mmCIF file of C-alpha atoms in Angstrom:
data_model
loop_
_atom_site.group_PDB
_atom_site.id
_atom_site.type_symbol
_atom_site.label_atom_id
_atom_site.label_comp_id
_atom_site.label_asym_id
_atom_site.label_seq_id
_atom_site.Cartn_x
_atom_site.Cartn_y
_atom_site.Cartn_z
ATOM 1 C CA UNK A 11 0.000 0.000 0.000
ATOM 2 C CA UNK A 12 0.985 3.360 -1.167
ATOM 3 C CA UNK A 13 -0.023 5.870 0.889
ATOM 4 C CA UNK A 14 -0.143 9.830 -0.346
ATOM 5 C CA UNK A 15 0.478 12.708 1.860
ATOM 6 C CA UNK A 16 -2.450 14.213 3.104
ATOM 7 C CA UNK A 17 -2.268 17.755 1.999
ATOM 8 C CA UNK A 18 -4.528 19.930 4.332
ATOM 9 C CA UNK A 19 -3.655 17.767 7.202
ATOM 10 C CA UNK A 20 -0.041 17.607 7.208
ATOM 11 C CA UNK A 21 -0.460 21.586 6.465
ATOM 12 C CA UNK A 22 -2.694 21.528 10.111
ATOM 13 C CA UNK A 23 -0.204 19.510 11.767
ATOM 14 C CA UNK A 24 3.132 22.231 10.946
ATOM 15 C CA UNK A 25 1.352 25.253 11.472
ATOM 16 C CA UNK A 26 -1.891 25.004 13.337
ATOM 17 C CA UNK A 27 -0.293 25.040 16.814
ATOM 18 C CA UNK A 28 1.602 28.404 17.080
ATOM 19 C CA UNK A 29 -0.717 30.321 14.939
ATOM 20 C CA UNK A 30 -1.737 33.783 16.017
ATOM 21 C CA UNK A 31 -4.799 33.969 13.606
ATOM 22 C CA UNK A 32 -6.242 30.721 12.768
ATOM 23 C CA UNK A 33 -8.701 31.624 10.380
ATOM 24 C CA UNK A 34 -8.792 28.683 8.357
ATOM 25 C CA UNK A 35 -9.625 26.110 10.503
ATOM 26 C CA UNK A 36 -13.562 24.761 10.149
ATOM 27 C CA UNK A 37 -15.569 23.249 13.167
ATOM 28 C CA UNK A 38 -18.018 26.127 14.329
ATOM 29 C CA UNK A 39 -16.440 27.477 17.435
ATOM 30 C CA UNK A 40 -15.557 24.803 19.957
ATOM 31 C CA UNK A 41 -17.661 24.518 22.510
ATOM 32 C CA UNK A 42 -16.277 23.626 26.043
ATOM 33 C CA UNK A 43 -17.822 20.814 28.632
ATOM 34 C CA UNK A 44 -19.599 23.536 30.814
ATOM 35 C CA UNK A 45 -20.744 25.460 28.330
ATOM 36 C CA UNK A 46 -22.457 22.558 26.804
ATOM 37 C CA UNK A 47 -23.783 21.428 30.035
ATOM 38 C CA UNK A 48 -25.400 25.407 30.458
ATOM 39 C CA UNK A 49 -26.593 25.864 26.768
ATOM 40 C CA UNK A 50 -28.308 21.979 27.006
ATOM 41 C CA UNK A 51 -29.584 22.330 30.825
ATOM 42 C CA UNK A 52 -28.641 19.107 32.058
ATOM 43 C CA UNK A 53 -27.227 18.589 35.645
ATOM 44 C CA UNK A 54 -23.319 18.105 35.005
ATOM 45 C CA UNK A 55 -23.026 16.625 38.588
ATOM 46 C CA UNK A 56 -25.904 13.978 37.931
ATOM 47 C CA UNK A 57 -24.239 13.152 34.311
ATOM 48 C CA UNK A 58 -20.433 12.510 36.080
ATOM 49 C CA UNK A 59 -22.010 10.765 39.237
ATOM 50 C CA UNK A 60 -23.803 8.118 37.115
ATOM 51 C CA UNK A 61 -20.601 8.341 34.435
ATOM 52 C CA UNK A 62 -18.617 7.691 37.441
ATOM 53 C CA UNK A 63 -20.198 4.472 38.376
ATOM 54 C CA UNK A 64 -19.454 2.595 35.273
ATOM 55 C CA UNK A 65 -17.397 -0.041 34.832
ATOM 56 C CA UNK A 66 -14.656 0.978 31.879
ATOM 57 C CA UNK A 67 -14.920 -2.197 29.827
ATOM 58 C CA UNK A 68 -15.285 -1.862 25.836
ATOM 59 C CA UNK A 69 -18.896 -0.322 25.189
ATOM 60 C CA UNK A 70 -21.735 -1.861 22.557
ATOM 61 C CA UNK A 71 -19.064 -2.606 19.765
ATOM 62 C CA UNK A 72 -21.625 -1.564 17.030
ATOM 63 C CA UNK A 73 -22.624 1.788 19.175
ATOM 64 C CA UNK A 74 -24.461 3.091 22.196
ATOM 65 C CA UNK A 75 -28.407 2.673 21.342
ATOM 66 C CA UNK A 76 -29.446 6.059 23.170
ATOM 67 C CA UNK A 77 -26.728 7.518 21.078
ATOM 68 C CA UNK A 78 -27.549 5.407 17.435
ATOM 69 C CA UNK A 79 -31.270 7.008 18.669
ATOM 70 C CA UNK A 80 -30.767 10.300 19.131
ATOM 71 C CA UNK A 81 -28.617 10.094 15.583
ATOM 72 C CA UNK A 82 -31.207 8.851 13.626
ATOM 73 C CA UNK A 83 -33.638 11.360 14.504
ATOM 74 C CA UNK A 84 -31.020 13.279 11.817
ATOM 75 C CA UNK A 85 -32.469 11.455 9.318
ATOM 76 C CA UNK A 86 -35.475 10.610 7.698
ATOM 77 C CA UNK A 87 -35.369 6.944 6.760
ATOM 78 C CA UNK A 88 -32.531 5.348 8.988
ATOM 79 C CA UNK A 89 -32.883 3.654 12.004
ATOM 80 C CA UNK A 90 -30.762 2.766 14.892
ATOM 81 C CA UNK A 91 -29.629 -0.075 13.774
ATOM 82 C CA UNK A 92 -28.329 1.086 10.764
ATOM 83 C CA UNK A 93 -25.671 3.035 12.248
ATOM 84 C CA UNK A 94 -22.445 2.443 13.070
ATOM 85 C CA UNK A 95 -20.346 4.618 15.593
ATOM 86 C CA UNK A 96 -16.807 5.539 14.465
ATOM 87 C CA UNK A 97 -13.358 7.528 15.590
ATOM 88 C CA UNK A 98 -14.611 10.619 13.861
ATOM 89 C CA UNK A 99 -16.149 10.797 10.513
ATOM 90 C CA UNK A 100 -12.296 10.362 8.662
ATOM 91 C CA UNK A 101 -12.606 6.770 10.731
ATOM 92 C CA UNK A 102 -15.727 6.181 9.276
ATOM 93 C CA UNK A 103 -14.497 7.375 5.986
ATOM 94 C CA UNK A 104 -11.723 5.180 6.231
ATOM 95 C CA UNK A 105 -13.564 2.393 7.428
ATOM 96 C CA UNK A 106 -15.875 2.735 4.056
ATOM 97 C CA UNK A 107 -13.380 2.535 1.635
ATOM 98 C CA UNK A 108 -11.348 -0.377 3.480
ATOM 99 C CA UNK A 109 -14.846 -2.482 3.923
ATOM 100 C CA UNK A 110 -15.870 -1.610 0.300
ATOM 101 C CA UNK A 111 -13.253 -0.701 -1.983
ATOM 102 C CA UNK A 112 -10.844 -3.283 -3.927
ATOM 103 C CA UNK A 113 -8.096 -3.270 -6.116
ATOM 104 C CA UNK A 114 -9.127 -2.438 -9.848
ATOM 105 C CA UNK A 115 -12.273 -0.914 -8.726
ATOM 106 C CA UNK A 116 -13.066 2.399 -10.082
ATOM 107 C CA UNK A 117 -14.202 5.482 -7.780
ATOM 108 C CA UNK A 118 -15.287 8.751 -8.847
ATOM 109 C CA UNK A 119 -14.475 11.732 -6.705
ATOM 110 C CA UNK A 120 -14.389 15.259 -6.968
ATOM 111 C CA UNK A 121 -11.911 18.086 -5.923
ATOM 112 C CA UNK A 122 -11.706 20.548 -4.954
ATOM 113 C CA UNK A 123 -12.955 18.349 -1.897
ATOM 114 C CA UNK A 124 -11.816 16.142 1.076
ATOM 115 C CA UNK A 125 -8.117 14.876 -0.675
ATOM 116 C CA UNK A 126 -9.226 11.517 1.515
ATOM 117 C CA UNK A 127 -12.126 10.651 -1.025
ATOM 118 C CA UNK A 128 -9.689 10.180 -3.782
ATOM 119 C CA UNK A 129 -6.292 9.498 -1.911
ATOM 120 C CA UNK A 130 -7.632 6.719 0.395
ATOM 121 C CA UNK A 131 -9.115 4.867 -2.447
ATOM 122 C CA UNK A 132 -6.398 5.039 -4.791
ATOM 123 C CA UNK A 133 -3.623 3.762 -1.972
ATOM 124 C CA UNK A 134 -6.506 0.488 -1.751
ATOM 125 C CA UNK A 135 -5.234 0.111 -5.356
ATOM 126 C CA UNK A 136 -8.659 1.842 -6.837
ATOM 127 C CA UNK A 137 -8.919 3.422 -10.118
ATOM 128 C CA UNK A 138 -9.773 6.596 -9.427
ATOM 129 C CA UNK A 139 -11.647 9.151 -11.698
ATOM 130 C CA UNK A 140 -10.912 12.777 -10.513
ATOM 131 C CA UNK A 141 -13.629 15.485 -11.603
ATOM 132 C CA UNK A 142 -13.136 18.822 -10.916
ATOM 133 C CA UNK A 143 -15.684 21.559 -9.687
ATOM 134 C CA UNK A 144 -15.707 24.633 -11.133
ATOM 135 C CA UNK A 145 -15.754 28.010 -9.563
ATOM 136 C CA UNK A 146 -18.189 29.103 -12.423
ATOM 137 C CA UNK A 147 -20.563 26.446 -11.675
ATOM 138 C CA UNK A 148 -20.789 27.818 -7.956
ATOM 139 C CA UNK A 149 -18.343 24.238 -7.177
ATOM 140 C CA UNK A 150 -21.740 22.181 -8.194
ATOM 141 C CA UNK A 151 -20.466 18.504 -10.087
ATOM 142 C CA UNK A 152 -21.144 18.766 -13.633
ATOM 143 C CA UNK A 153 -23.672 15.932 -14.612
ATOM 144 C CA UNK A 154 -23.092 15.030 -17.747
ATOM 145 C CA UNK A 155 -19.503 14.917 -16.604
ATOM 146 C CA UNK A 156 -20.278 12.381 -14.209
ATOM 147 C CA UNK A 157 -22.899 10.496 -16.068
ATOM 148 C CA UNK A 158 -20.274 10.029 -18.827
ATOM 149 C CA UNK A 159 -17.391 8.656 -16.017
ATOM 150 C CA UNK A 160 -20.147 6.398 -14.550
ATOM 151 C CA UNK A 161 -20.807 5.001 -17.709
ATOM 152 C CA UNK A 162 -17.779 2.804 -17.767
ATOM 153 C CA UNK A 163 -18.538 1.439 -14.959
ATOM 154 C CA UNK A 164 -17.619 2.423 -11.324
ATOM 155 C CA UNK A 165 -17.974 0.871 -7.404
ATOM 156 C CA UNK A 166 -18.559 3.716 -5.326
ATOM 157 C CA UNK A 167 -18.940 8.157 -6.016
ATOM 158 C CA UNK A 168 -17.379 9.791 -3.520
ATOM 159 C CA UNK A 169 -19.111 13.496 -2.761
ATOM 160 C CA UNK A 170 -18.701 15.843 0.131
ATOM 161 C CA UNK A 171 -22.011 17.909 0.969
ATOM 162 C CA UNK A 172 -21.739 20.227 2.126
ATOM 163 C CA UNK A 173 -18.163 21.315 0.534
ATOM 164 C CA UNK A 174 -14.915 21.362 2.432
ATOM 165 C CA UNK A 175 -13.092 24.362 1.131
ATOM 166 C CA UNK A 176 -15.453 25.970 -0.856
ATOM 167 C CA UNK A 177 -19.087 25.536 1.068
ATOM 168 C CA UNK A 178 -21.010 24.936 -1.590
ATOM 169 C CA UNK A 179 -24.187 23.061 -1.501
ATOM 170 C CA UNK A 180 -25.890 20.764 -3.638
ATOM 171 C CA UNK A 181 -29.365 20.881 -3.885
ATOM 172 C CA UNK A 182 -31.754 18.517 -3.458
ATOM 173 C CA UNK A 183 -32.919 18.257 -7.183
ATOM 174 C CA UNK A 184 -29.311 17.764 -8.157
ATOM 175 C CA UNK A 185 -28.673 14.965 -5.324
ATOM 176 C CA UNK A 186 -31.634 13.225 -6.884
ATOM 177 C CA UNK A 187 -29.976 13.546 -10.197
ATOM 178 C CA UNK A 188 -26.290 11.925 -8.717
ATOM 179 C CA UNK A 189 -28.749 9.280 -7.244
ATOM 180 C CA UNK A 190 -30.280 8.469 -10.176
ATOM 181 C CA UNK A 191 -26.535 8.319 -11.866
ATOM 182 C CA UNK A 192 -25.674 5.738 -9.273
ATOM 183 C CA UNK A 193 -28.190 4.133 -9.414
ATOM 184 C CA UNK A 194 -28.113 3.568 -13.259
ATOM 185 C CA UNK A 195 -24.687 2.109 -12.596
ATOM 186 C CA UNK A 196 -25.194 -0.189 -9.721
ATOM 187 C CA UNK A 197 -23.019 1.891 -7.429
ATOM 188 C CA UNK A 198 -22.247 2.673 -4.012
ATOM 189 C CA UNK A 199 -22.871 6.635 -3.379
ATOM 190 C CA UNK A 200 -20.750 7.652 -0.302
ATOM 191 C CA UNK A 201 -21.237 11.166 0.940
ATOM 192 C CA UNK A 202 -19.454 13.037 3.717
ATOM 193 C CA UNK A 203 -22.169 15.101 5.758
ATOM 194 C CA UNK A 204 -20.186 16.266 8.394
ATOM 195 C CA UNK A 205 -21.292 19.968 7.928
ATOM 196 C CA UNK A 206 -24.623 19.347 7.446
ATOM 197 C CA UNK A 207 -26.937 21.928 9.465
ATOM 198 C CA UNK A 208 -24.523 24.797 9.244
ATOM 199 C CA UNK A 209 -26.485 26.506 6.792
ATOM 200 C CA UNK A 210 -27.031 30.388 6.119
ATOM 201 C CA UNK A 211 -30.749 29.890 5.630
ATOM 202 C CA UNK A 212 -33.392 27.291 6.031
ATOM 203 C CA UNK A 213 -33.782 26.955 2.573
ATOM 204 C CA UNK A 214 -30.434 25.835 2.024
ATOM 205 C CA UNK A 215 -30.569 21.429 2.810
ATOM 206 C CA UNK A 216 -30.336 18.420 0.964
ATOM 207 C CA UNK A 217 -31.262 15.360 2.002
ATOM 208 C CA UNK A 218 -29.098 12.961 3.182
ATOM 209 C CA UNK A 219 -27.755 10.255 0.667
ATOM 210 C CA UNK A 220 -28.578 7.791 3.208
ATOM 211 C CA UNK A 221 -32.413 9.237 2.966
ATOM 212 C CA UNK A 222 -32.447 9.192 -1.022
ATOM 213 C CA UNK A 223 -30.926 6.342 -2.000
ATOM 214 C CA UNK A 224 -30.766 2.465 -0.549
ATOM 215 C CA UNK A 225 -26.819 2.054 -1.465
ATOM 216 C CA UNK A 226 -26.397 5.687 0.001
ATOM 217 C CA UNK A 227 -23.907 5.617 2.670
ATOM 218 C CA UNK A 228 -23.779 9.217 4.845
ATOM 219 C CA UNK A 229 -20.641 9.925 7.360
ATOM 220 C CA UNK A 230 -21.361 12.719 10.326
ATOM 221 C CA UNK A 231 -19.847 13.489 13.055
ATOM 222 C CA UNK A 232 -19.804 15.539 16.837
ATOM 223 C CA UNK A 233 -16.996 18.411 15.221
ATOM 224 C CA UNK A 234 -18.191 20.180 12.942
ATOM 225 C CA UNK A 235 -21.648 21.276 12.796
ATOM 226 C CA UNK A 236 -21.645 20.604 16.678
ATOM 227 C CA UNK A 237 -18.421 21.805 18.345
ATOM 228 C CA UNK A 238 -17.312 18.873 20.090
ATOM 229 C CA UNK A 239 -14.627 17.722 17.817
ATOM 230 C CA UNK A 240 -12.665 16.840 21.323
ATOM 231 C CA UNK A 241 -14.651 13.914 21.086
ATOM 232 C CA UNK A 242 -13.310 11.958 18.547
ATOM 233 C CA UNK A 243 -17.081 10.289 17.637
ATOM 234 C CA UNK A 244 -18.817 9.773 14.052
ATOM 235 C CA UNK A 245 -20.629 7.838 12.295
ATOM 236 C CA UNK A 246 -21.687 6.039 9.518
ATOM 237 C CA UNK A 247 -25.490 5.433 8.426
ATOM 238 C CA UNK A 248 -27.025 3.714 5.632
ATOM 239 C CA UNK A 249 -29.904 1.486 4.600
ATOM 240 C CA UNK A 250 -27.381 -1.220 2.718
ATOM 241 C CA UNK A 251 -27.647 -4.387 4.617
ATOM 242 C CA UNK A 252 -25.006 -5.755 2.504
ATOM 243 C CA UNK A 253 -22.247 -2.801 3.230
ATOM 244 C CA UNK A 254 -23.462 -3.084 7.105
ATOM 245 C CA UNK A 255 -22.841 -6.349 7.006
ATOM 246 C CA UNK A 256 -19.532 -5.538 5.616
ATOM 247 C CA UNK A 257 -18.631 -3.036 8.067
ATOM 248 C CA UNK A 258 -19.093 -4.433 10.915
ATOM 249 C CA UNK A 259 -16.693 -7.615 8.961
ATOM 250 C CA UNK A 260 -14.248 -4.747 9.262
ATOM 251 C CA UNK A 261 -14.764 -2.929 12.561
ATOM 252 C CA UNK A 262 -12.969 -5.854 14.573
ATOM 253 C CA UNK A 263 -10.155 -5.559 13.155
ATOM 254 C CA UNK A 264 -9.115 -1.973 13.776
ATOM 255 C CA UNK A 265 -12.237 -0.257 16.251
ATOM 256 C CA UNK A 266 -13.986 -2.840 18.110
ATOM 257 C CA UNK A 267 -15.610 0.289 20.014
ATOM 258 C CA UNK A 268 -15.830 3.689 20.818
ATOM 259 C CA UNK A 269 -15.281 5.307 24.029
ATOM 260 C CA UNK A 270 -17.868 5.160 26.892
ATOM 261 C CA UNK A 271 -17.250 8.863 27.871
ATOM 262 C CA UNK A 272 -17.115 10.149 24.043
ATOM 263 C CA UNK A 273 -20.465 8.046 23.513
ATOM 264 C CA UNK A 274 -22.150 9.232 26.691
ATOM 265 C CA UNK A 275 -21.864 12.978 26.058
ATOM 266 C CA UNK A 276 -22.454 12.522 22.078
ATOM 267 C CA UNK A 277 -26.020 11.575 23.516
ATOM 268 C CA UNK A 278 -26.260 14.311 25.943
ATOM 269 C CA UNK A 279 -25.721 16.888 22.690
ATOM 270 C CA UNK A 280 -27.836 15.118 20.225
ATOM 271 C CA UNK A 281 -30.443 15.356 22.867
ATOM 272 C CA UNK A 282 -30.365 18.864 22.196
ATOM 273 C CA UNK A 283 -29.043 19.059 18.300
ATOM 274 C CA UNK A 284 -31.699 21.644 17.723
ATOM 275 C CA UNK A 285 -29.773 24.095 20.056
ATOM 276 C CA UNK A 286 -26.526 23.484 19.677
ATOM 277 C CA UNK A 287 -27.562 23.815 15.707
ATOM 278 C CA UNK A 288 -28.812 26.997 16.548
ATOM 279 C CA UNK A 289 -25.738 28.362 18.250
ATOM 280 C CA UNK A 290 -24.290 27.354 15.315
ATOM 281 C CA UNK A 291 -26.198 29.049 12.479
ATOM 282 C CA UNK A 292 -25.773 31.902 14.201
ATOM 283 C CA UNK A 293 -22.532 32.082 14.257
ATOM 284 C CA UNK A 294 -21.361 31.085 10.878
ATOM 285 C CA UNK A 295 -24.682 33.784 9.559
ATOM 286 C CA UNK A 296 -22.980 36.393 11.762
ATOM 287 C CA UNK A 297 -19.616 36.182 10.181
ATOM 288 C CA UNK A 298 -20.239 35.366 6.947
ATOM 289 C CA UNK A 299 -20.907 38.972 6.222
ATOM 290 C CA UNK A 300 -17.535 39.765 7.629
ATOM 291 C CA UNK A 301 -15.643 37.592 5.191
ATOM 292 C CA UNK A 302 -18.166 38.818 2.246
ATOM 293 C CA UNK A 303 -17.657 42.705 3.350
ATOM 294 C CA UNK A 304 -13.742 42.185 3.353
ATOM 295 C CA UNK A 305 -13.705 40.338 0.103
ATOM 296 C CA UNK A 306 -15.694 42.860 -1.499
ATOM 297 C CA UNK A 307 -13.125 45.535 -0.383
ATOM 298 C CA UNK A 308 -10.086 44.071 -1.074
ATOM 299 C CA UNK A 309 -9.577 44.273 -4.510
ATOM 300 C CA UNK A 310 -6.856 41.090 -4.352
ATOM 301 C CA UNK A 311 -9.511 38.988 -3.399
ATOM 302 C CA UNK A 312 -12.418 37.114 -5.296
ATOM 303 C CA UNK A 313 -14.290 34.126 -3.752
ATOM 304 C CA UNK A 314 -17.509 32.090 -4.586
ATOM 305 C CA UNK A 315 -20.052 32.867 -1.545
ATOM 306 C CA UNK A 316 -20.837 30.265 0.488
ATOM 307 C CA UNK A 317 -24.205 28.546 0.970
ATOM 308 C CA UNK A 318 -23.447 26.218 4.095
ATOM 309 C CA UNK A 319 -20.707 24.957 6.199
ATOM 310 C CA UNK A 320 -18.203 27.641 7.824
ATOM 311 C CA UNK A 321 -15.459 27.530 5.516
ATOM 312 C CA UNK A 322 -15.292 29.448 1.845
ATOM 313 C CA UNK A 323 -11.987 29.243 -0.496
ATOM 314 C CA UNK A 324 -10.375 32.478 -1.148
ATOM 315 C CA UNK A 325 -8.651 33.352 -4.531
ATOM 316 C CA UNK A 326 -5.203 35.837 -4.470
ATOM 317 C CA UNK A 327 -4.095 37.384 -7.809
ATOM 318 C CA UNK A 328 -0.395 37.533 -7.165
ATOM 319 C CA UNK A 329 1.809 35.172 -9.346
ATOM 320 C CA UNK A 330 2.695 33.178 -5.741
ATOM 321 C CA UNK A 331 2.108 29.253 -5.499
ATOM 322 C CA UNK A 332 -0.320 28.844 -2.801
ATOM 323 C CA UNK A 333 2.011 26.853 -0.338
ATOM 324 C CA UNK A 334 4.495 29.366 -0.537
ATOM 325 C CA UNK A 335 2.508 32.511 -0.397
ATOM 326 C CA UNK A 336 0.196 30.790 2.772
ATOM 327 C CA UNK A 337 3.638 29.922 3.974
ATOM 328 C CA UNK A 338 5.293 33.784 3.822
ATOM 329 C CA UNK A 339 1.698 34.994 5.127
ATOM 330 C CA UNK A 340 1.884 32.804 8.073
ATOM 331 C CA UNK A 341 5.696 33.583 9.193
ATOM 332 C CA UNK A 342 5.061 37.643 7.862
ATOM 333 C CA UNK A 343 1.856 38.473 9.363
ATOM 334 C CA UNK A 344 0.127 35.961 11.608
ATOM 335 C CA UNK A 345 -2.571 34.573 9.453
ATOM 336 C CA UNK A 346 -2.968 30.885 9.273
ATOM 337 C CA UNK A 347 -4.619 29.506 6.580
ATOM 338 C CA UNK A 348 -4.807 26.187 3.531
ATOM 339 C CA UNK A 349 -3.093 26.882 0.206
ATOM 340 C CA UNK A 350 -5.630 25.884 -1.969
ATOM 341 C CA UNK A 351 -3.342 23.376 -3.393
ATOM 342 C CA UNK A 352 -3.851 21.285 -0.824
ATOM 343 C CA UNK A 353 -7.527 20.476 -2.684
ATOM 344 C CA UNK A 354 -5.747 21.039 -6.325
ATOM 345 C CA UNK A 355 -7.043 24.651 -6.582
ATOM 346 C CA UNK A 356 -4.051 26.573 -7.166
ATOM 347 C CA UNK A 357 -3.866 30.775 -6.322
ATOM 348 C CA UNK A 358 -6.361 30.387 -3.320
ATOM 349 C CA UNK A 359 -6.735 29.440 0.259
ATOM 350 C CA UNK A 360 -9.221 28.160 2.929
ATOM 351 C CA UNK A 361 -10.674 30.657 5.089
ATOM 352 C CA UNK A 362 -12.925 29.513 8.386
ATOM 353 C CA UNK A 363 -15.446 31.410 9.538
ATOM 354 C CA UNK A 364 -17.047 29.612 12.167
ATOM 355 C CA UNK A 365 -14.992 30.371 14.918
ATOM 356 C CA UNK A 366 -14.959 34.202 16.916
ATOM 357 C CA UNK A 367 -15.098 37.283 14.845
ATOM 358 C CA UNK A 368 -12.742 39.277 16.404
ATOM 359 C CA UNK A 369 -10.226 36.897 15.555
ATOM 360 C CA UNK A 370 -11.929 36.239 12.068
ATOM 361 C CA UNK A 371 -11.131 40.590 11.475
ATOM 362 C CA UNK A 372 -7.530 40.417 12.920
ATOM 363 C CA UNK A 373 -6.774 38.078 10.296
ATOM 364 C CA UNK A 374 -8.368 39.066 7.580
ATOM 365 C CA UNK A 375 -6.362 42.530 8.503
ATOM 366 C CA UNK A 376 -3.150 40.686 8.185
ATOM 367 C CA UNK A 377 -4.036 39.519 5.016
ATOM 368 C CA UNK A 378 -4.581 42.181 3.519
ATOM 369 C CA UNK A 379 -1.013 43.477 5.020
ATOM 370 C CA UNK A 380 0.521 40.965 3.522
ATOM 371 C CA UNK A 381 -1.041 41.603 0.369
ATOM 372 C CA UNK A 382 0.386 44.973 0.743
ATOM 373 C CA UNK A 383 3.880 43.621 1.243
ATOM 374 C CA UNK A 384 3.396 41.628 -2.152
ATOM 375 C CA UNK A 385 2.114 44.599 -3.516
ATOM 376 C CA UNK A 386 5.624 46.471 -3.006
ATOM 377 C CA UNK A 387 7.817 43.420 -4.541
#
């Protein structure tokens, strides 16, 4: 096995620590035990006493039930029992294309996206198909494009929805479309949903994969879209018997279970999704604008707007690779953030905006200083 560098990650892993203005990174701002205990209105004394009192053996290997519950009340056709717990939703990723994907099979992915929905499956000795999104199709997958890949043949299409860097969205007419694509070809569709509910307005859902379509497979998980990425808990859902059957082949060998704690207060929150989904719409609708307002005035800059999620991908007009101008930035000025070659999108970066605006501002200052600075070279 081959395994590629993963861009964005091992970019997280050099910089992320010492940063002085991380505006790139994209969970909606972290939320900490007791705050979560105050915005849900349980009794944090009764929740530790009873924690307390438990034995620490391994817990349900397949999942807590409250938990596998309180998830499927995020969809509309899954139950309990077709979930799966997992170490985050890049486990559960992982766990999908080790349970599913073989050598020679083909995958279709897109990118910009996740680099793990076309890097994981290619190291499992797939033949991948790479399609790229377009910034003047608002990042949405070009159908005929992907009708015409499918057409060969192809295992499993890889999506992200909504879009990690550029928050785009696709809508629920065009899901149905991909579905029927699928579909046609006898395929598994796999989507990533971990920013699902960040939206900036109601309107702006789609379905879950795992809702539309029987071979639909959806990962989620507690960091984005809910704050708790501290966790380490995600999920997979879907209403294949034969894939379930599959994963939980798989699961021995490298999960066997989640943690009792991590389980316990993923229940708590889900609980209460509707509030902590709250907190988080408002956040990412609040400082949207602030990203949008900046852009507009910075005559360097030029993004796509995005329609969910709490990250957007920037575009620079300097003649500067993107690792090496994010690189200068970060050293010169203080702002952290992706080189947009890190998703194959060249003269751009990621920008966060789900965290606190005041440090959202500060950076966005210090990048336009350092556009100055390029300015005067």
């Amino acid at each position: 096995m081959i395994v590629e560098q993963f861009g964005v990650e091992d970019w997280m892993d050099r910089y992320e620590e010492g940063a002085r203005y991380n505006i790139t990174d994209t969970c909606a701002r972290p939320l900490t035990l007791n705050e979560l205990f105050s915005l849900t209105g349980e009794d944090k004394k009764d929740f530790m006493e009873s924690f307390f009192q438990r034995e620490q053996t391994y817990g349900p290997i397949w999942g807590d039930k409250a938990l596998k519950q309180e998830i499927a009340g995020l969809y509309e056709h899954i139950r309990p029992e077709q979930i799966l717990t997992e170490h985050g939703a890049t486990g559960g990723n992982q766990h999908i294309f080790f349970s599913l994907i073989r050598p020679g099979d083909r995958v279709i992915a897109f990118a910009p996206s996740y680099q793990q929905f076309y890097s994981a499956p290619r190291s499992l000795g797939a033949q991948v198909t790479v399609l790229h999104l377009k910034k003047e199709r608002g990042y949405l997958p070009d159908l005929e494009e992907l009708r015409s890949a499918a057409k060969a043949g192809v295992r499993m299409i890889c999506l992200n929805n909504p879009n990690n860097p550029t928050g785009s969205l696709i809508p629920r007419d065009m899901m149905e479309e991909i579905v029927h694509i699928a579909e046609e070809a006898g395929a598994y569709l796999f989507c990533d949903e971990v920013y699902a509910g960040a939206a900036q307005t109601k309107k702006d859902r789609c379905p879950s994969v795992a809702d539309l379509y029987e071979k639909g497979i959806a990962t989620g998980s507690m960091s984005k879209s809910f704050s708790l990425a501290g966790l380490r808990l995600g999920w997979l859902a879907t209403r294949s018997e034969k894939a379930l059957a599959q994963f939980r082949r798989v699961r021995d060998y490298d999960l066997v279970s989640c943690g009792l704690f991590d389980e316990a207060v993923a229940a708590l929150a889900l609980r209460h999704k509707e509030k902590l989904l709250e907190r988080n719409r408002a956040i990412v609708r609040h400082n949207l604008p602030l990203l949008e307002e900046w852009v507009e005035k910075e005559k360097h800059a030029s993004f796509v707007k995005p329609k969910a999620g709490t990250m957007a991908l920037v575009y620079y007009d300097f003649d500067m690779p993107s690792a090496l101008f994010c690189h200068r930035m970060y050293y010169e000025t203080g702002a952290f953030t992706v080189p947009g070659d890190c998703f194959e999108e060249p003269f751009s970066f990621r920008v966060g905006y789900g965290h606190d605006p005041e440090t959202l501002v500060k950076g966005l200052e210090a990048v336009s200083a350092f556009f100055h600075i390029l300015e005067k070279e």
